[in-house]
Amino acid sequence: MGKQAMGTIGYNQRNRIDTLMYLLAYPQRPMVKTKTIELIDFEKLPAGQNATVAVMSYSGYDIEDALVLNKASLDRGFGRCLVYKNAKCTLRRYTNQTFDKVMGPMLDATTHKPIWRHSILDADGICSPR
């Protein structure tokens, strides 16, 4: 189900106008290709990760669609994804030759640290994710 997978969505993923985008950190090409995949060149844009799966009964009361994962593989980055959220601001030029400008945080003159109101801003003036 490549259409439901989370992988590389396109070559223009950094220039898209989507407001929310999920991107797989380590996408892989499929191990098995079909004729359709070859016709549409789908293997050039990886759409998931290859996983080794053992189908077996874990206990007598298994849950349908349950998954047991190895912690070491999760620590190494299996299934890790990035979430890109798009934010925009409008900067204007005014008639008196002034203009809006996105700046970094104001620094205190004595300590050279950001003032308390600007402590959440990065050096580019945009809020940092926490």
Short mmCIF file of N, CA and C in Angstrom, two decimals:
data_model
loop_
_atom_site.label_atom_id
_atom_site.label_comp_id
_atom_site.label_asym_id
_atom_site.label_seq_id
_atom_site.Cartn_x
_atom_site.Cartn_y
_atom_site.Cartn_z
N MET A 1 0.84 -1.18 0.00
CA MET A 1 0.00 0.00 0.00
C MET A 1 0.89 1.24 0.00
N GLY A 2 1.52 1.50 -1.12
CA GLY A 2 2.40 2.64 -1.24
C GLY A 2 1.70 3.97 -1.06
N LYS A 3 0.41 4.04 -1.39
CA LYS A 3 -0.30 5.31 -1.25
C LYS A 3 -0.56 5.65 0.21
N GLN A 4 -0.51 4.66 1.12
CA GLN A 4 -0.71 4.91 2.54
C GLN A 4 0.61 5.02 3.30
N ALA A 5 1.70 4.79 2.62
CA ALA A 5 2.99 4.77 3.29
C ALA A 5 3.48 6.19 3.55
N MET A 6 4.42 6.28 4.49
CA MET A 6 5.02 7.57 4.82
C MET A 6 6.49 7.48 4.44
N GLY A 7 6.84 8.04 3.34
CA GLY A 7 8.22 7.99 2.88
C GLY A 7 8.60 9.31 2.28
N THR A 8 9.29 9.29 1.17
CA THR A 8 9.61 10.51 0.45
C THR A 8 8.44 10.83 -0.45
N ILE A 9 7.84 12.00 -0.28
CA ILE A 9 6.62 12.31 -1.03
C ILE A 9 6.90 12.91 -2.38
N GLY A 10 8.07 13.45 -2.59
CA GLY A 10 8.40 14.04 -3.88
C GLY A 10 9.75 14.72 -3.79
N TYR A 11 10.22 15.13 -4.96
CA TYR A 11 11.51 15.80 -5.00
C TYR A 11 11.42 17.24 -4.51
N ASN A 12 10.22 17.81 -4.45
CA ASN A 12 10.05 19.20 -4.05
C ASN A 12 9.52 19.32 -2.61
N GLN A 13 9.87 18.39 -1.74
CA GLN A 13 9.26 18.35 -0.42
C GLN A 13 9.60 19.54 0.45
N ARG A 14 10.71 20.22 0.22
CA ARG A 14 11.04 21.39 1.03
C ARG A 14 10.39 22.67 0.49
N ASN A 15 9.87 22.64 -0.73
CA ASN A 15 9.28 23.83 -1.34
C ASN A 15 7.77 23.74 -1.48
N ARG A 16 7.14 22.81 -0.82
CA ARG A 16 5.71 22.61 -0.97
C ARG A 16 4.94 23.61 -0.12
N ILE A 17 3.65 23.80 -0.42
CA ILE A 17 2.83 24.74 0.32
C ILE A 17 1.93 24.04 1.34
N ASP A 18 2.17 22.75 1.56
CA ASP A 18 1.38 22.03 2.56
C ASP A 18 1.61 22.65 3.93
N THR A 19 0.59 22.59 4.79
CA THR A 19 0.76 23.12 6.13
C THR A 19 1.29 22.07 7.09
N LEU A 20 1.17 20.81 6.74
CA LEU A 20 1.65 19.73 7.60
C LEU A 20 2.16 18.60 6.72
N MET A 21 3.37 18.13 6.99
CA MET A 21 3.95 17.07 6.16
C MET A 21 4.70 16.10 7.07
N TYR A 22 4.46 14.83 6.88
CA TYR A 22 5.18 13.78 7.59
C TYR A 22 6.19 13.17 6.64
N LEU A 23 7.42 13.03 7.11
CA LEU A 23 8.50 12.54 6.26
C LEU A 23 9.28 11.48 7.02
N LEU A 24 9.46 10.34 6.40
CA LEU A 24 10.22 9.26 7.01
C LEU A 24 11.70 9.61 7.01
N ALA A 25 12.37 9.41 8.16
CA ALA A 25 13.77 9.82 8.29
C ALA A 25 14.70 8.93 7.46
N TYR A 26 14.45 7.63 7.42
CA TYR A 26 15.32 6.70 6.70
C TYR A 26 14.50 5.85 5.74
N PRO A 27 14.00 6.43 4.65
CA PRO A 27 13.20 5.62 3.71
C PRO A 27 14.07 4.64 2.95
N GLN A 28 13.47 3.52 2.56
CA GLN A 28 14.20 2.48 1.83
C GLN A 28 13.41 2.08 0.59
N ARG A 29 14.13 1.63 -0.42
CA ARG A 29 13.48 1.10 -1.60
C ARG A 29 12.87 -0.25 -1.29
N PRO A 30 11.78 -0.62 -1.96
CA PRO A 30 11.19 -1.93 -1.70
C PRO A 30 12.10 -3.07 -2.14
N MET A 31 12.07 -4.18 -1.39
CA MET A 31 12.90 -5.33 -1.75
C MET A 31 12.33 -6.07 -2.96
N VAL A 32 11.02 -6.00 -3.13
CA VAL A 32 10.35 -6.70 -4.23
C VAL A 32 9.64 -5.66 -5.08
N LYS A 33 9.80 -5.76 -6.42
CA LYS A 33 9.15 -4.83 -7.32
C LYS A 33 8.14 -5.57 -8.18
N THR A 34 7.08 -4.88 -8.51
CA THR A 34 6.10 -5.41 -9.45
C THR A 34 6.26 -4.69 -10.78
N LYS A 35 5.56 -5.14 -11.76
CA LYS A 35 5.61 -4.50 -13.08
C LYS A 35 5.07 -3.07 -13.00
N THR A 36 4.04 -2.86 -12.20
CA THR A 36 3.47 -1.52 -12.05
C THR A 36 4.47 -0.56 -11.43
N ILE A 37 5.20 -1.02 -10.42
CA ILE A 37 6.21 -0.18 -9.78
C ILE A 37 7.29 0.21 -10.78
N GLU A 38 7.68 -0.70 -11.64
CA GLU A 38 8.68 -0.39 -12.66
C GLU A 38 8.15 0.58 -13.71
N LEU A 39 6.86 0.46 -14.07
CA LEU A 39 6.29 1.33 -15.10
C LEU A 39 6.18 2.78 -14.62
N ILE A 40 5.86 2.98 -13.37
CA ILE A 40 5.69 4.36 -12.88
C ILE A 40 6.93 4.87 -12.15
N ASP A 41 8.03 4.10 -12.18
CA ASP A 41 9.29 4.46 -11.52
C ASP A 41 9.08 4.78 -10.04
N PHE A 42 8.28 3.98 -9.37
CA PHE A 42 7.99 4.23 -7.96
C PHE A 42 9.16 3.88 -7.06
N GLU A 43 10.09 3.05 -7.54
CA GLU A 43 11.22 2.67 -6.69
C GLU A 43 12.22 3.80 -6.52
N LYS A 44 12.12 4.85 -7.36
CA LYS A 44 13.01 5.99 -7.21
C LYS A 44 12.65 6.85 -6.01
N LEU A 45 11.40 6.83 -5.60
CA LEU A 45 10.95 7.54 -4.40
C LEU A 45 10.57 6.51 -3.35
N PRO A 46 11.44 6.21 -2.40
CA PRO A 46 11.12 5.18 -1.41
C PRO A 46 9.93 5.57 -0.55
N ALA A 47 9.09 4.60 -0.24
CA ALA A 47 7.83 4.89 0.44
C ALA A 47 7.70 4.14 1.75
N GLY A 48 8.76 3.70 2.35
CA GLY A 48 8.64 3.00 3.62
C GLY A 48 9.96 2.40 4.04
N GLN A 49 9.90 1.52 5.03
CA GLN A 49 11.09 0.81 5.49
C GLN A 49 10.83 -0.69 5.40
N ASN A 50 11.88 -1.42 5.09
CA ASN A 50 11.78 -2.87 5.03
C ASN A 50 11.98 -3.41 6.44
N ALA A 51 11.08 -4.27 6.85
CA ALA A 51 11.15 -4.85 8.18
C ALA A 51 11.09 -6.37 8.07
N THR A 52 11.82 -7.04 8.93
CA THR A 52 11.75 -8.49 9.02
C THR A 52 10.64 -8.83 10.00
N VAL A 53 9.66 -9.58 9.53
CA VAL A 53 8.46 -9.86 10.33
C VAL A 53 8.35 -11.36 10.54
N ALA A 54 8.14 -11.77 11.77
CA ALA A 54 7.86 -13.17 12.09
C ALA A 54 6.39 -13.29 12.46
N VAL A 55 5.66 -14.10 11.74
CA VAL A 55 4.25 -14.30 12.03
C VAL A 55 4.13 -15.52 12.92
N MET A 56 3.81 -15.30 14.18
CA MET A 56 3.73 -16.39 15.14
C MET A 56 2.83 -15.99 16.29
N SER A 57 2.44 -16.94 17.06
CA SER A 57 1.59 -16.68 18.22
C SER A 57 2.48 -16.30 19.40
N TYR A 58 2.26 -15.12 19.95
CA TYR A 58 3.07 -14.64 21.07
C TYR A 58 2.53 -15.20 22.39
N SER A 59 1.22 -15.29 22.48
CA SER A 59 0.57 -15.90 23.64
C SER A 59 -0.74 -16.51 23.16
N GLY A 60 -1.48 -17.08 24.05
CA GLY A 60 -2.75 -17.68 23.64
C GLY A 60 -3.81 -16.67 23.31
N TYR A 61 -3.67 -15.44 23.80
CA TYR A 61 -4.70 -14.42 23.60
C TYR A 61 -4.13 -13.26 22.79
N ASP A 62 -3.75 -13.53 21.57
CA ASP A 62 -3.16 -12.49 20.73
C ASP A 62 -4.21 -11.50 20.26
N ILE A 63 -3.76 -10.26 20.08
CA ILE A 63 -4.63 -9.21 19.59
C ILE A 63 -4.40 -9.10 18.09
N GLU A 64 -5.47 -8.95 17.35
CA GLU A 64 -5.34 -8.79 15.91
C GLU A 64 -4.66 -7.46 15.61
N ASP A 65 -3.74 -7.43 14.65
CA ASP A 65 -2.97 -6.26 14.24
C ASP A 65 -2.03 -5.75 15.33
N ALA A 66 -1.62 -6.58 16.25
CA ALA A 66 -0.66 -6.17 17.27
C ALA A 66 0.75 -6.27 16.71
N LEU A 67 1.68 -5.55 17.32
CA LEU A 67 3.04 -5.51 16.84
C LEU A 67 3.99 -5.46 18.02
N VAL A 68 4.99 -6.33 18.01
CA VAL A 68 6.03 -6.33 19.04
C VAL A 68 7.31 -5.89 18.35
N LEU A 69 7.92 -4.82 18.87
CA LEU A 69 9.12 -4.26 18.25
C LEU A 69 10.33 -4.45 19.14
N ASN A 70 11.47 -4.53 18.52
CA ASN A 70 12.74 -4.62 19.22
C ASN A 70 13.16 -3.21 19.63
N LYS A 71 13.46 -3.00 20.92
CA LYS A 71 13.83 -1.68 21.41
C LYS A 71 15.13 -1.19 20.79
N ALA A 72 16.07 -2.09 20.53
CA ALA A 72 17.34 -1.69 19.94
C ALA A 72 17.14 -1.13 18.53
N SER A 73 16.22 -1.70 17.76
CA SER A 73 15.98 -1.18 16.41
C SER A 73 15.29 0.18 16.46
N LEU A 74 14.42 0.38 17.45
CA LEU A 74 13.80 1.69 17.61
C LEU A 74 14.84 2.74 18.01
N ASP A 75 15.78 2.35 18.86
CA ASP A 75 16.83 3.28 19.27
C ASP A 75 17.74 3.64 18.10
N ARG A 76 17.89 2.76 17.14
CA ARG A 76 18.73 3.03 15.97
C ARG A 76 17.98 3.79 14.87
N GLY A 77 16.69 4.05 15.05
CA GLY A 77 15.97 4.89 14.10
C GLY A 77 14.92 4.22 13.26
N PHE A 78 14.51 3.00 13.60
CA PHE A 78 13.49 2.32 12.81
C PHE A 78 12.15 3.05 12.99
N GLY A 79 11.55 3.45 11.90
CA GLY A 79 10.24 4.09 11.94
C GLY A 79 10.27 5.56 12.35
N ARG A 80 11.42 6.16 12.44
CA ARG A 80 11.51 7.56 12.87
C ARG A 80 11.03 8.47 11.75
N CYS A 81 10.24 9.46 12.12
CA CYS A 81 9.73 10.37 11.11
C CYS A 81 9.90 11.81 11.56
N LEU A 82 9.86 12.71 10.60
CA LEU A 82 9.97 14.15 10.83
C LEU A 82 8.63 14.77 10.49
N VAL A 83 8.21 15.74 11.28
CA VAL A 83 6.97 16.45 11.03
C VAL A 83 7.32 17.89 10.68
N TYR A 84 6.97 18.32 9.48
CA TYR A 84 7.20 19.68 9.05
C TYR A 84 5.89 20.45 9.12
N LYS A 85 5.89 21.54 9.86
CA LYS A 85 4.72 22.42 9.93
C LYS A 85 5.10 23.74 9.28
N ASN A 86 4.27 24.19 8.38
CA ASN A 86 4.54 25.39 7.62
C ASN A 86 3.92 26.59 8.34
N ALA A 87 4.68 27.62 8.55
CA ALA A 87 4.18 28.85 9.16
C ALA A 87 4.60 30.02 8.29
N LYS A 88 3.72 31.00 8.17
CA LYS A 88 4.01 32.16 7.34
C LYS A 88 3.74 33.42 8.13
N CYS A 89 4.47 34.46 7.79
CA CYS A 89 4.20 35.78 8.35
C CYS A 89 4.30 36.79 7.21
N THR A 90 3.61 37.89 7.38
CA THR A 90 3.59 38.92 6.35
C THR A 90 4.46 40.09 6.78
N LEU A 91 5.41 40.43 5.96
CA LEU A 91 6.27 41.58 6.20
C LEU A 91 5.89 42.67 5.21
N ARG A 92 5.73 43.91 5.70
CA ARG A 92 5.27 45.00 4.84
C ARG A 92 6.27 46.14 4.78
N ARG A 93 6.20 46.88 3.69
CA ARG A 93 6.92 48.15 3.57
C ARG A 93 5.90 49.27 3.72
N TYR A 94 6.25 50.26 4.49
CA TYR A 94 5.34 51.36 4.75
C TYR A 94 5.75 52.59 3.93
N THR A 95 4.86 53.56 3.84
CA THR A 95 5.10 54.74 2.99
C THR A 95 6.19 55.65 3.55
N ASN A 96 6.48 55.57 4.84
CA ASN A 96 7.51 56.43 5.41
C ASN A 96 8.90 55.77 5.39
N GLN A 97 9.11 54.87 4.43
CA GLN A 97 10.39 54.19 4.20
C GLN A 97 10.80 53.25 5.32
N THR A 98 9.87 52.82 6.15
CA THR A 98 10.16 51.81 7.17
C THR A 98 9.58 50.48 6.71
N PHE A 99 10.00 49.42 7.33
CA PHE A 99 9.52 48.10 6.94
C PHE A 99 9.59 47.16 8.13
N ASP A 100 8.81 46.09 8.05
CA ASP A 100 8.82 45.04 9.07
C ASP A 100 10.03 44.15 8.85
N LYS A 101 10.58 43.64 9.93
CA LYS A 101 11.76 42.80 9.83
C LYS A 101 11.71 41.74 10.92
N VAL A 102 11.97 40.49 10.57
CA VAL A 102 12.04 39.41 11.55
C VAL A 102 13.47 39.40 12.09
N MET A 103 13.59 39.61 13.40
CA MET A 103 14.91 39.70 14.02
C MET A 103 15.03 38.67 15.13
N GLY A 104 16.24 38.47 15.58
CA GLY A 104 16.48 37.58 16.71
C GLY A 104 16.04 38.22 18.01
N PRO A 105 16.20 37.53 19.11
CA PRO A 105 15.77 38.06 20.40
C PRO A 105 16.62 39.26 20.83
N MET A 106 15.98 40.17 21.57
CA MET A 106 16.72 41.30 22.13
C MET A 106 17.58 40.79 23.27
N LEU A 107 18.84 41.22 23.31
CA LEU A 107 19.77 40.77 24.34
C LEU A 107 19.87 41.81 25.44
N ASP A 108 20.00 41.32 26.66
CA ASP A 108 20.23 42.19 27.81
C ASP A 108 21.64 42.77 27.70
N ALA A 109 21.79 44.05 28.00
CA ALA A 109 23.08 44.72 27.82
C ALA A 109 24.14 44.21 28.78
N THR A 110 23.75 43.79 29.96
CA THR A 110 24.75 43.37 30.95
C THR A 110 25.09 41.89 30.85
N THR A 111 24.08 41.03 30.69
CA THR A 111 24.33 39.58 30.70
C THR A 111 24.50 39.00 29.29
N HIS A 112 24.11 39.75 28.26
CA HIS A 112 24.16 39.29 26.87
C HIS A 112 23.34 38.02 26.65
N LYS A 113 22.28 37.86 27.44
CA LYS A 113 21.32 36.77 27.26
C LYS A 113 20.00 37.38 26.82
N PRO A 114 19.13 36.59 26.16
CA PRO A 114 17.84 37.15 25.73
C PRO A 114 17.02 37.62 26.92
N ILE A 115 16.27 38.70 26.70
CA ILE A 115 15.39 39.18 27.76
C ILE A 115 14.29 38.15 27.99
N TRP A 116 13.61 38.23 29.11
CA TRP A 116 12.68 37.16 29.49
C TRP A 116 11.55 36.99 28.50
N ARG A 117 11.11 38.04 27.85
CA ARG A 117 10.03 37.92 26.87
C ARG A 117 10.49 37.19 25.60
N HIS A 118 11.76 37.27 25.30
CA HIS A 118 12.29 36.68 24.07
C HIS A 118 13.07 35.39 24.33
N SER A 119 12.94 34.80 25.48
CA SER A 119 13.73 33.60 25.81
C SER A 119 13.33 32.39 24.97
N ILE A 120 12.14 32.40 24.42
CA ILE A 120 11.68 31.25 23.63
C ILE A 120 12.10 31.35 22.16
N LEU A 121 12.65 32.49 21.73
CA LEU A 121 13.01 32.68 20.33
C LEU A 121 14.38 32.10 20.01
N ASP A 122 14.52 31.59 18.79
CA ASP A 122 15.82 31.18 18.28
C ASP A 122 16.58 32.39 17.78
N ALA A 123 17.76 32.17 17.26
CA ALA A 123 18.58 33.27 16.76
C ALA A 123 17.98 33.94 15.54
N ASP A 124 17.09 33.23 14.79
CA ASP A 124 16.46 33.83 13.62
C ASP A 124 15.17 34.56 13.94
N GLY A 125 14.74 34.58 15.22
CA GLY A 125 13.55 35.31 15.61
C GLY A 125 12.27 34.50 15.56
N ILE A 126 12.36 33.22 15.30
CA ILE A 126 11.19 32.35 15.22
C ILE A 126 11.19 31.43 16.44
N CYS A 127 10.02 31.10 16.95
CA CYS A 127 9.90 30.27 18.15
C CYS A 127 10.58 28.93 17.93
N SER A 128 11.31 28.49 18.93
CA SER A 128 11.99 27.19 18.83
C SER A 128 11.07 26.09 19.32
N PRO A 129 11.11 24.93 18.69
CA PRO A 129 10.28 23.80 19.18
C PRO A 129 10.87 23.26 20.46
N ARG A 130 10.02 22.90 21.38
CA ARG A 130 10.49 22.39 22.69
C ARG A 130 10.13 20.94 22.83
#
